[in-house]
PDB file of C-alpha atoms in Angstrom:
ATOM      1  CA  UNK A   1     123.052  86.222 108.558  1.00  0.00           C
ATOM      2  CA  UNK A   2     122.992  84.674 112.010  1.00  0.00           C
ATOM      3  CA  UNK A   3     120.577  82.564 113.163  1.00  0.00           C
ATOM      4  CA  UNK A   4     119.237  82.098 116.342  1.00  0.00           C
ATOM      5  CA  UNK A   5     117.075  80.191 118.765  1.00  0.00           C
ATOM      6  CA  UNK A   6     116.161  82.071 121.935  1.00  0.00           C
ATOM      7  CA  UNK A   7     114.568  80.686 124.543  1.00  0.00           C
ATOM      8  CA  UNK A   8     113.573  83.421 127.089  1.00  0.00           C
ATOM      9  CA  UNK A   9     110.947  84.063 130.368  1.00  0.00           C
ATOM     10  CA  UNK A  10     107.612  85.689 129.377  1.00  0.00           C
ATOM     11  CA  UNK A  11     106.094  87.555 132.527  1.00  0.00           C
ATOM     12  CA  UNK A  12     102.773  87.679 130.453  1.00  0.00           C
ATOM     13  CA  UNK A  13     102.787  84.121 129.763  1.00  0.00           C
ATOM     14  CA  UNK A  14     103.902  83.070 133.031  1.00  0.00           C
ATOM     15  CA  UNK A  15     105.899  80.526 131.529  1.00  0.00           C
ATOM     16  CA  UNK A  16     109.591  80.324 129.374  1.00  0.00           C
ATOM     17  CA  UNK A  17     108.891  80.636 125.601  1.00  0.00           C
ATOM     18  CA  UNK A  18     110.772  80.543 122.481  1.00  0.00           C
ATOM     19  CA  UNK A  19     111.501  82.796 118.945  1.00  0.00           C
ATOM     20  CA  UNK A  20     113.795  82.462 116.448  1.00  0.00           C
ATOM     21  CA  UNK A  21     115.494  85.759 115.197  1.00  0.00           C
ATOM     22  CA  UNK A  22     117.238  85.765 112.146  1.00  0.00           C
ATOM     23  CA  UNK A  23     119.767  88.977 112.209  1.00  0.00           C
ATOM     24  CA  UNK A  24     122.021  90.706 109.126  1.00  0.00           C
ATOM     25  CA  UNK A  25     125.151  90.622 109.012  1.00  0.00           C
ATOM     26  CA  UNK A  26     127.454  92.118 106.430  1.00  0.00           C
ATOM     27  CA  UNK A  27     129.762  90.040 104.689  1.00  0.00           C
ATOM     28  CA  UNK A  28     132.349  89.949 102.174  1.00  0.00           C
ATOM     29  CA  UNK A  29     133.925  86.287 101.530  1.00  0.00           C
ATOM     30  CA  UNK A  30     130.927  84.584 101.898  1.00  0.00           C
ATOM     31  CA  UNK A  31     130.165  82.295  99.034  1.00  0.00           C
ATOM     32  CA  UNK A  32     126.717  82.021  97.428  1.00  0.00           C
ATOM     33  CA  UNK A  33     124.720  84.920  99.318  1.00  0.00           C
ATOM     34  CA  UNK A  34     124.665  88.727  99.268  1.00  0.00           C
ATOM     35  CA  UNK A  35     124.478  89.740 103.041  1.00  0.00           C
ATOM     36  CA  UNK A  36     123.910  93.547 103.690  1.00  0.00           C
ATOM     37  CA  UNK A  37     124.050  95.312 106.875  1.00  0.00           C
ATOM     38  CA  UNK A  38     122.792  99.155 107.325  1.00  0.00           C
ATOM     39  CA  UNK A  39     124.227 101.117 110.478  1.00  0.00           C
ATOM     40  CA  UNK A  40     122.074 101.663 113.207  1.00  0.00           C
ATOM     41  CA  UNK A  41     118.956 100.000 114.559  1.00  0.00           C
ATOM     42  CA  UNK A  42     117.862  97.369 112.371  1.00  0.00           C
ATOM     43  CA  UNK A  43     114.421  97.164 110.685  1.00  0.00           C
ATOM     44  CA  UNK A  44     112.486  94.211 111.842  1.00  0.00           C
ATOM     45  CA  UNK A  45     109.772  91.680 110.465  1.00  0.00           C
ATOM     46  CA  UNK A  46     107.654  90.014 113.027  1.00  0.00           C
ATOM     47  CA  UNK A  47     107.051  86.599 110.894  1.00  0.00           C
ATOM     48  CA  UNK A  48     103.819  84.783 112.406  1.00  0.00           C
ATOM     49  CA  UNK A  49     103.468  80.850 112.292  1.00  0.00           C
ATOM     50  CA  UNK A  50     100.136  78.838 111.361  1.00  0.00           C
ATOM     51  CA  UNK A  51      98.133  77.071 113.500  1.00  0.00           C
ATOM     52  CA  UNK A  52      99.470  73.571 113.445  1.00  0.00           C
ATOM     53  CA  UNK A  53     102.944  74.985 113.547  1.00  0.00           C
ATOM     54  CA  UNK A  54     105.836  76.896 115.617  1.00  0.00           C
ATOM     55  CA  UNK A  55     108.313  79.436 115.869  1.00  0.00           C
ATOM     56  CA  UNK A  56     111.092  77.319 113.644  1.00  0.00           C
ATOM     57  CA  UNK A  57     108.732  76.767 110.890  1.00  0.00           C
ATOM     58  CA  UNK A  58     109.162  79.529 108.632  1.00  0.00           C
ATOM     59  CA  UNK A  59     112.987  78.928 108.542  1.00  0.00           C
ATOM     60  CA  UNK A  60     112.502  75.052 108.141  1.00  0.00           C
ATOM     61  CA  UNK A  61     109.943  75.549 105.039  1.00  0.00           C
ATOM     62  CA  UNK A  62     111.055  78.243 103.668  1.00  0.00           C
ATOM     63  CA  UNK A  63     114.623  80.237 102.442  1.00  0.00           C
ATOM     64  CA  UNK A  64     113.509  83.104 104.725  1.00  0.00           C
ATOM     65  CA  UNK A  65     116.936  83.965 106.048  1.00  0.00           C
ATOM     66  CA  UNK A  66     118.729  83.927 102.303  1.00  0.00           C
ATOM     67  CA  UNK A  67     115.988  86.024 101.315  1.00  0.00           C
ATOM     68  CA  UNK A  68     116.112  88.358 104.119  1.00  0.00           C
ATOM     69  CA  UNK A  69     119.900  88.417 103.670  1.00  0.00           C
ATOM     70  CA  UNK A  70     120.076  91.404 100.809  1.00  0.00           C
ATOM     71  CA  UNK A  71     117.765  93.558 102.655  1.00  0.00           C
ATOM     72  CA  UNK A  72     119.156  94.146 105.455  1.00  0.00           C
ATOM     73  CA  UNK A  73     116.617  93.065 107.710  1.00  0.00           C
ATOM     74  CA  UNK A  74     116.091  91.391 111.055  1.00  0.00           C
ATOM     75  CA  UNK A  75     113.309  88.645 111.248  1.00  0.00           C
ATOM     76  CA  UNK A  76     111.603  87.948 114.767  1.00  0.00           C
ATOM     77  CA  UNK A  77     109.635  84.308 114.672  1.00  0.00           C
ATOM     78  CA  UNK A  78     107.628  83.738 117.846  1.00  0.00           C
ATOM     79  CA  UNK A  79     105.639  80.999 119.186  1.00  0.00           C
ATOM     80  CA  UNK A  80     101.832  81.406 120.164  1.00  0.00           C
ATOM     81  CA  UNK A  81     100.268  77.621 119.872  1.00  0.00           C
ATOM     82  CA  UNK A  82      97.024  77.898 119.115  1.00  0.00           C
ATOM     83  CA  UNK A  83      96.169  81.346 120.130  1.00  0.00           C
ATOM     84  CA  UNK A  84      94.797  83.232 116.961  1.00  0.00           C
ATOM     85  CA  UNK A  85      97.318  85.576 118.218  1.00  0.00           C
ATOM     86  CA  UNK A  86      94.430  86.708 121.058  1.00  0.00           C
ATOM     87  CA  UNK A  87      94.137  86.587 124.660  1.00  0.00           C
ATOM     88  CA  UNK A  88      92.604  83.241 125.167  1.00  0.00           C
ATOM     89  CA  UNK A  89      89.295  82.636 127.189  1.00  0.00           C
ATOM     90  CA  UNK A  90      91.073  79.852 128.661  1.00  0.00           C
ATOM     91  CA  UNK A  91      94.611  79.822 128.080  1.00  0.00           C
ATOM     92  CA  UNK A  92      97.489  82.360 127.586  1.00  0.00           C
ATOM     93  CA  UNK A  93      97.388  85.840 127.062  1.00  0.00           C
ATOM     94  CA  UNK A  94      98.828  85.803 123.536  1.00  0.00           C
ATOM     95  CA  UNK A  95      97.778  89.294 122.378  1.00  0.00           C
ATOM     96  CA  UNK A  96      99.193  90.829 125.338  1.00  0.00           C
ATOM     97  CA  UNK A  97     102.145  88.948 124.485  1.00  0.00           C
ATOM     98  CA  UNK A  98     102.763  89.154 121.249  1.00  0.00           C
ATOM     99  CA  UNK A  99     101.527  93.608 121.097  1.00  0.00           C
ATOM    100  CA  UNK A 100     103.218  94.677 123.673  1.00  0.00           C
ATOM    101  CA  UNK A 101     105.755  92.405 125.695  1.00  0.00           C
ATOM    102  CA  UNK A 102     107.527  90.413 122.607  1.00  0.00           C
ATOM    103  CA  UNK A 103     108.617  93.775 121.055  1.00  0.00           C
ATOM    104  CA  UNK A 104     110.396  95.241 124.698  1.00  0.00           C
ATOM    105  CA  UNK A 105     111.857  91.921 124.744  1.00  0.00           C
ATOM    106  CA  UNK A 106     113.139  91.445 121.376  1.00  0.00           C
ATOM    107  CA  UNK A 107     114.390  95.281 121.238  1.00  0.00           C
ATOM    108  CA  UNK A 108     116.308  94.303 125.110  1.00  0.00           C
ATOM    109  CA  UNK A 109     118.231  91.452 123.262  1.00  0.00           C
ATOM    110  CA  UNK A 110     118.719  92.574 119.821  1.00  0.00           C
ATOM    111  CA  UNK A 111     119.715  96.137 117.869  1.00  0.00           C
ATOM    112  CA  UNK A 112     116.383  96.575 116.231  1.00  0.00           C
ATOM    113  CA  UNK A 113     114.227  99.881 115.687  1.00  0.00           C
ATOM    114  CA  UNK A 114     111.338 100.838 117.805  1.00  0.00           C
ATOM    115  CA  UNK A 115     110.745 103.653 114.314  1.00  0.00           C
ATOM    116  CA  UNK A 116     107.128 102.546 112.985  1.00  0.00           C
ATOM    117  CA  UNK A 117     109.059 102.985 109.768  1.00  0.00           C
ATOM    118  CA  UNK A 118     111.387 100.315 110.122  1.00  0.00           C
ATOM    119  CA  UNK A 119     108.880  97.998 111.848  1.00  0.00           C
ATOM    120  CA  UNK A 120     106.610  95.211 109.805  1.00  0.00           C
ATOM    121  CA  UNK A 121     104.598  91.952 110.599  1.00  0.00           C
ATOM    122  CA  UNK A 122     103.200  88.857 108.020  1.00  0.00           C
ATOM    123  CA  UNK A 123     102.431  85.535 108.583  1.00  0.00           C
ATOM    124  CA  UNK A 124     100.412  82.667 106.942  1.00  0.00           C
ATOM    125  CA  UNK A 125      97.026  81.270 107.714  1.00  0.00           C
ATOM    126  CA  UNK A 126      96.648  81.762 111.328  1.00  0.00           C
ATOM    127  CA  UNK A 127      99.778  84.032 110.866  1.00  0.00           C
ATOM    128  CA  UNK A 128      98.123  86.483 108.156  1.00  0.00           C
ATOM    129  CA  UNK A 129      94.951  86.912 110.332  1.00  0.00           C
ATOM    130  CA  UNK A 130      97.467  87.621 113.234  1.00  0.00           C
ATOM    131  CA  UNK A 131      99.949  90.017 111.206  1.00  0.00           C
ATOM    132  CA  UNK A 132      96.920  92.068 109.936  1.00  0.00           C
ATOM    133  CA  UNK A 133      95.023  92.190 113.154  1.00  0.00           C
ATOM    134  CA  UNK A 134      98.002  93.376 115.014  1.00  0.00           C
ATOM    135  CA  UNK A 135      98.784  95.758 112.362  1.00  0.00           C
ATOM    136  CA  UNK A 136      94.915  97.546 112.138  1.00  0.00           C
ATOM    137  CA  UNK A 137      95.022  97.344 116.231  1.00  0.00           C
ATOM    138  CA  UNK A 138      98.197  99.227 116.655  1.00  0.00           C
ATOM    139  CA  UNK A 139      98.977 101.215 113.738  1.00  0.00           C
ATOM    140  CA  UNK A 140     101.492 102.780 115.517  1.00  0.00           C
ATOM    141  CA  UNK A 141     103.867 100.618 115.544  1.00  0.00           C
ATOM    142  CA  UNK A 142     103.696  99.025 112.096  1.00  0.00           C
ATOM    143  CA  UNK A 143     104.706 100.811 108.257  1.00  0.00           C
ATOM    144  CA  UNK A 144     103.291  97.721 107.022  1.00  0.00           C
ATOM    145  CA  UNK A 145     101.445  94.176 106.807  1.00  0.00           C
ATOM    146  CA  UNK A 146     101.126  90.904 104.897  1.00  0.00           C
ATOM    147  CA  UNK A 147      98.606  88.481 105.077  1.00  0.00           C
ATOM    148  CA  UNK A 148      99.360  85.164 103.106  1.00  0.00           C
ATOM    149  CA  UNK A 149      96.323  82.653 102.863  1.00  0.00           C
ATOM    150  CA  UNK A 150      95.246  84.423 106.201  1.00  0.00           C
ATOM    151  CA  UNK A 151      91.732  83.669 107.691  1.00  0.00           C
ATOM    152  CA  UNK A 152      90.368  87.097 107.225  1.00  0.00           C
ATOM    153  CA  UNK A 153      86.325  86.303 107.825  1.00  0.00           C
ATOM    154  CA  UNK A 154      87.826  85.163 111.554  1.00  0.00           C
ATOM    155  CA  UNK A 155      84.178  85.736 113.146  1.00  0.00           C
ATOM    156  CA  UNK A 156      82.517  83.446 110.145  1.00  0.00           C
ATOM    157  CA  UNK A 157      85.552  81.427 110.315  1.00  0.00           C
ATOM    158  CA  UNK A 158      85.255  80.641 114.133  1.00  0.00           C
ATOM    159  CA  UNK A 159      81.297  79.709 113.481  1.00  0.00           C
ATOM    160  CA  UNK A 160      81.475  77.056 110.691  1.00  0.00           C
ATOM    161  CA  UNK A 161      84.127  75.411 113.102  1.00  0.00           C
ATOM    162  CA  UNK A 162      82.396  75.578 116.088  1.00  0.00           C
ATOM    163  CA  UNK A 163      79.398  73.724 114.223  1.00  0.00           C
ATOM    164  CA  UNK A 164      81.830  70.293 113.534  1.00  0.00           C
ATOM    165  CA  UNK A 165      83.513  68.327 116.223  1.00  0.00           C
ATOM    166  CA  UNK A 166      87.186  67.975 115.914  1.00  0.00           C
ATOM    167  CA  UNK A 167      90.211  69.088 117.110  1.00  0.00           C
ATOM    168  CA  UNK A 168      90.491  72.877 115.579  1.00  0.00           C
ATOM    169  CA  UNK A 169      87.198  73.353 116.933  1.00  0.00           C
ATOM    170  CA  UNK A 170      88.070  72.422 120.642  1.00  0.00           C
ATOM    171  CA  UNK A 171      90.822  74.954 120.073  1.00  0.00           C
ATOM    172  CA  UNK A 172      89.624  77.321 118.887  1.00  0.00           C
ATOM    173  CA  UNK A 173      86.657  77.381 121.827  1.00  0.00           C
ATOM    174  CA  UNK A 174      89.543  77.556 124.272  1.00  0.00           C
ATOM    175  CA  UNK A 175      90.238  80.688 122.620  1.00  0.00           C
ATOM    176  CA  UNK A 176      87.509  82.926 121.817  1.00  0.00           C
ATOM    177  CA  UNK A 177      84.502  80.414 124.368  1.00  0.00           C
ATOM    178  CA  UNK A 178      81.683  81.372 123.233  1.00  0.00           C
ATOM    179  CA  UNK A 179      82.470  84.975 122.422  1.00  0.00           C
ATOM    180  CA  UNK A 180      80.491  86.661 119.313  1.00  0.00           C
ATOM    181  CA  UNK A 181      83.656  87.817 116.785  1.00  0.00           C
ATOM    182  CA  UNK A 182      81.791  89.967 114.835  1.00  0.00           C
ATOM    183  CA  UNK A 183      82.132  93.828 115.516  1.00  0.00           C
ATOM    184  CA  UNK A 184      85.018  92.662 117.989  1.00  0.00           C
ATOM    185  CA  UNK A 185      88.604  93.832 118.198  1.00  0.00           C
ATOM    186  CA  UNK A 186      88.875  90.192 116.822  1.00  0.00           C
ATOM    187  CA  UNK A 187      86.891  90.959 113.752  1.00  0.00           C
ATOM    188  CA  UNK A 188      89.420  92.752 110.880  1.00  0.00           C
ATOM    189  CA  UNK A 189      86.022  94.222 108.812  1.00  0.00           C
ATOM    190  CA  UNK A 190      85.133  96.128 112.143  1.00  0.00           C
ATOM    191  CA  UNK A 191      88.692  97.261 113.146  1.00  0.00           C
ATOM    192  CA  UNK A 192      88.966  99.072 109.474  1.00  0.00           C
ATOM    193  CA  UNK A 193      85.667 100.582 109.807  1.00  0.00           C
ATOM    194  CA  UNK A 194      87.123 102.364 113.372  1.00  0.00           C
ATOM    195  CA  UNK A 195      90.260 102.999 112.392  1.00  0.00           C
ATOM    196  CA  UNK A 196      88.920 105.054 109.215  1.00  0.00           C
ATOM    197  CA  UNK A 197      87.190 106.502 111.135  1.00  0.00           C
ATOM    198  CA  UNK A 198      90.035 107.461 113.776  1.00  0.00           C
ATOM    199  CA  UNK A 199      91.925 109.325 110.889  1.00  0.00           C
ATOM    200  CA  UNK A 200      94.959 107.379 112.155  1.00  0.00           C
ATOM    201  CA  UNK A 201      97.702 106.451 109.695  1.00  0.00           C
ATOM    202  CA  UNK A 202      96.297 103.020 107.931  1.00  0.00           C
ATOM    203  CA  UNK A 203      99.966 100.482 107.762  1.00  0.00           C
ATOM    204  CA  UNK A 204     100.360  99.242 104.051  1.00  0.00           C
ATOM    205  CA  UNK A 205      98.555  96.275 103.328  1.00  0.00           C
ATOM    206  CA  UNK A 206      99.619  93.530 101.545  1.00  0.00           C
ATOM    207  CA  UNK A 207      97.378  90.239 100.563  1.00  0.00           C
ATOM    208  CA  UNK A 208      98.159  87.408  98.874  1.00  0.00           C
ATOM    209  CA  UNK A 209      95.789  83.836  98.450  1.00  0.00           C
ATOM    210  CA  UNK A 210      95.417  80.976  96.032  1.00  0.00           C
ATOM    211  CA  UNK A 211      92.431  80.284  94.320  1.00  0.00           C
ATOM    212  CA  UNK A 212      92.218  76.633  95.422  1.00  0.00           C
ATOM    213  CA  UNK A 213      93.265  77.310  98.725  1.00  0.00           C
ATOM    214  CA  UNK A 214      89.918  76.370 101.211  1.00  0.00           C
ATOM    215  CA  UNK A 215      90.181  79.825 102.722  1.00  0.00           C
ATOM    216  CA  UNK A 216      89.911  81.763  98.885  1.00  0.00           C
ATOM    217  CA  UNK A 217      86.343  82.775 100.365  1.00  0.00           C
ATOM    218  CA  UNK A 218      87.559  84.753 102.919  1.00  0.00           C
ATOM    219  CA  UNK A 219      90.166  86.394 101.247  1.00  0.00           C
ATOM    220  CA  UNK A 220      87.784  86.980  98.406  1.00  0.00           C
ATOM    221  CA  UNK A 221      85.577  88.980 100.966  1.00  0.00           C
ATOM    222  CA  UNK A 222      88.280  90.578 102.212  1.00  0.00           C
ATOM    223  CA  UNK A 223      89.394  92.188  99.084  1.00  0.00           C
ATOM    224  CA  UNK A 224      86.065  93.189  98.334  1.00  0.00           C
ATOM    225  CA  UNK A 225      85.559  94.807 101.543  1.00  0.00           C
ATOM    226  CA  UNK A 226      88.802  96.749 100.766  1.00  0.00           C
ATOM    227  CA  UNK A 227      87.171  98.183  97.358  1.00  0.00           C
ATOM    228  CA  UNK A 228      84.113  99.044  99.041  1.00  0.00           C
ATOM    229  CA  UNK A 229      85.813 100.873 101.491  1.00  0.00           C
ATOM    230  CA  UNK A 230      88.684 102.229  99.456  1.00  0.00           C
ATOM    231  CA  UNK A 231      91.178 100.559 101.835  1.00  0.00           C
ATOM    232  CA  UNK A 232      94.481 100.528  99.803  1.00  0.00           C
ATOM    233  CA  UNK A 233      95.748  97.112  99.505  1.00  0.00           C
ATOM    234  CA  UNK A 234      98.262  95.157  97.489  1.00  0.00           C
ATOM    235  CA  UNK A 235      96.961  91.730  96.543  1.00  0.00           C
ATOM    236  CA  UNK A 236      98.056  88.791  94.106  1.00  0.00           C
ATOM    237  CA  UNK A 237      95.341  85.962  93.472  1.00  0.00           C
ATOM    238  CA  UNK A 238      97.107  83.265  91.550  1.00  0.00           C
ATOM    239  CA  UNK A 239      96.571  79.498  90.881  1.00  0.00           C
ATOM    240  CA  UNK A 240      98.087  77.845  94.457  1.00  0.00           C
ATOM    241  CA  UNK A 241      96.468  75.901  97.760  1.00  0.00           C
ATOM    242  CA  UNK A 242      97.741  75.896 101.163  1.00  0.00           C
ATOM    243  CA  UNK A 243     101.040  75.136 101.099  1.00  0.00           C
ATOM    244  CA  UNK A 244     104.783  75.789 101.648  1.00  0.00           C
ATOM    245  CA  UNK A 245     105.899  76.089  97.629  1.00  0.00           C
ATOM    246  CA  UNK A 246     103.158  78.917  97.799  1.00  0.00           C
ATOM    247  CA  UNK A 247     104.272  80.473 100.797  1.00  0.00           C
ATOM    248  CA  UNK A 248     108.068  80.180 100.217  1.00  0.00           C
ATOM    249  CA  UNK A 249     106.986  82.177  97.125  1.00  0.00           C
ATOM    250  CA  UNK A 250     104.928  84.783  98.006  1.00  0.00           C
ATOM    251  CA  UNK A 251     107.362  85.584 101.078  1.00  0.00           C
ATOM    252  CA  UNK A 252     109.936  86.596  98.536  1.00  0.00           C
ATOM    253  CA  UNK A 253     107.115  89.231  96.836  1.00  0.00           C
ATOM    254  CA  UNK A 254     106.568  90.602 100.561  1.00  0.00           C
ATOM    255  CA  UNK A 255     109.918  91.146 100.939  1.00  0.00           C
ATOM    256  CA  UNK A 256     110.567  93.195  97.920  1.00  0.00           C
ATOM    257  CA  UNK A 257     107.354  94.890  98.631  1.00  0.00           C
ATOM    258  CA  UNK A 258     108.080  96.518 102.107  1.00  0.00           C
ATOM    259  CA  UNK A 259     109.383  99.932 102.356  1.00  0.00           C
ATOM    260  CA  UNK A 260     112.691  98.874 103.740  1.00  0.00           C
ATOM    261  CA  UNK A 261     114.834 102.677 103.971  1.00  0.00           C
ATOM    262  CA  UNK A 262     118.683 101.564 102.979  1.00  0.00           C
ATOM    263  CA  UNK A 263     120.211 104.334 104.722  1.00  0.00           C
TER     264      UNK A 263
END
């Protein structure tokens, strides 16, 4: 595998940003891992950060790129700050950024597929909210999605936080203001409800939470929102709080889980 820090020029952004891309490579003499290496395009993961953290975390926490290694896969970790993955009230436009530019960009630099099939997006916490909402928003482009400990109940979410003073709050107002999240293109619950109603291919779904982890109510929700709706969706509720041993984990399940094509 090679791994790689790029530091590039987002017009969206106005302002140079960062991703690390992890990229197969096949191998025969390497000790200790089992690289593989399709021909053609490659099929990529977009792998979304938290909100304390950055576009290196996922391969600092985690074995992401020895995982990745047998299946062939390219990985694409960007960096959003704070964001919610949204174009912010007052900040950065970080939905514009992440839907539509990062993808040109990444596809510019790197051999990966622009195939729906081939394309995917998870992420943790902040990420999981992101990966799903960008998944449900453009279908299109995505075969499938993973949410790990994601905030799912954003627009409840958003309220209890806005009611206490401290730093996630002020953060999260520079984001969204004073914007109402429910029935919003923020709001996962509402962009289900149109897109089954759109008839549009739904991506696979994929959800995975602790049950001591302080967002187990939303994901609770979530899951029962999916039965009541008969959303398909692949979850896994085990004993585990919000943190890396979980994550590194549950990564490892995604990964076997997406329909990667080995041609």
């Amino acid at each position: 595998m090679a791994l790689i820090k790029c530091d590039f020029f987002s017009e969206v952004l106005t302002i140079s940003t960062s991703m690390t891309v992890i990229l197969p490579e096949e191998t025969s003499t390497q000790i200790g891992l089992k690289n593989n290496r399709n021909e053609g395009k490659i099929p990529t993961l977009y792998l979304l950060h938290g909100f304390s953290d950055d576009h290196t975390i996922w391969s600092r926490r985690t074995s992401i790129e020895r995982y990745a290694a047998e299946y062939g896969i390219a990985v694409v970790m960007p960096q959003v700050d704070h964001s919610f993955y949204a174009d912010m009230e007052y900040g950065k436009q970080y939905w514009t950024f992440i839907s539509e530019e990062l993808p040109k960009i990444a596809r510019s630099f790197f051999p990966l597929s622009a195939k729906r099939e081939d394309n995917f997006v998870a992420g943790l916490s902040m990420g999981g909210y992101g990966a799903f909402k960008w998944a449900l928003r453009k279908p299109q482009d995505f075969a499938a999605a993973a949410s790990l400990s994601g905030v799912l109940d954003i627009a409840n979410h958003v309220n209890s936080v806005h009611q206490e003073e401290s730093p996630i709050s002020s953060a999260l107002f520079h984001v969204y203001g004073d914007s109402t999240l429910k029935n919003s293109e923020e709001d996962l619950f509402y962009l289900i409800r149109q897109l089954q109603k759109s008839g549009e291919p739904i991506p696979m779904l994929f959800q995975a939470c602790g049950t001591e982890d302080f967002l187990w109510e939303d994901n609770k929700k979530f899951h029962q929102f999916a039965q009541e709706t008969n959303l398909p969706l692949t979850h896994t509720f085990t004993n585990g709080t919000h943190e890396w041993g979980y994550w590194d984990e549950k990564i490892q399940e995604v990964l076997a889980w997406l329909p990667i094509s080995r041609s």
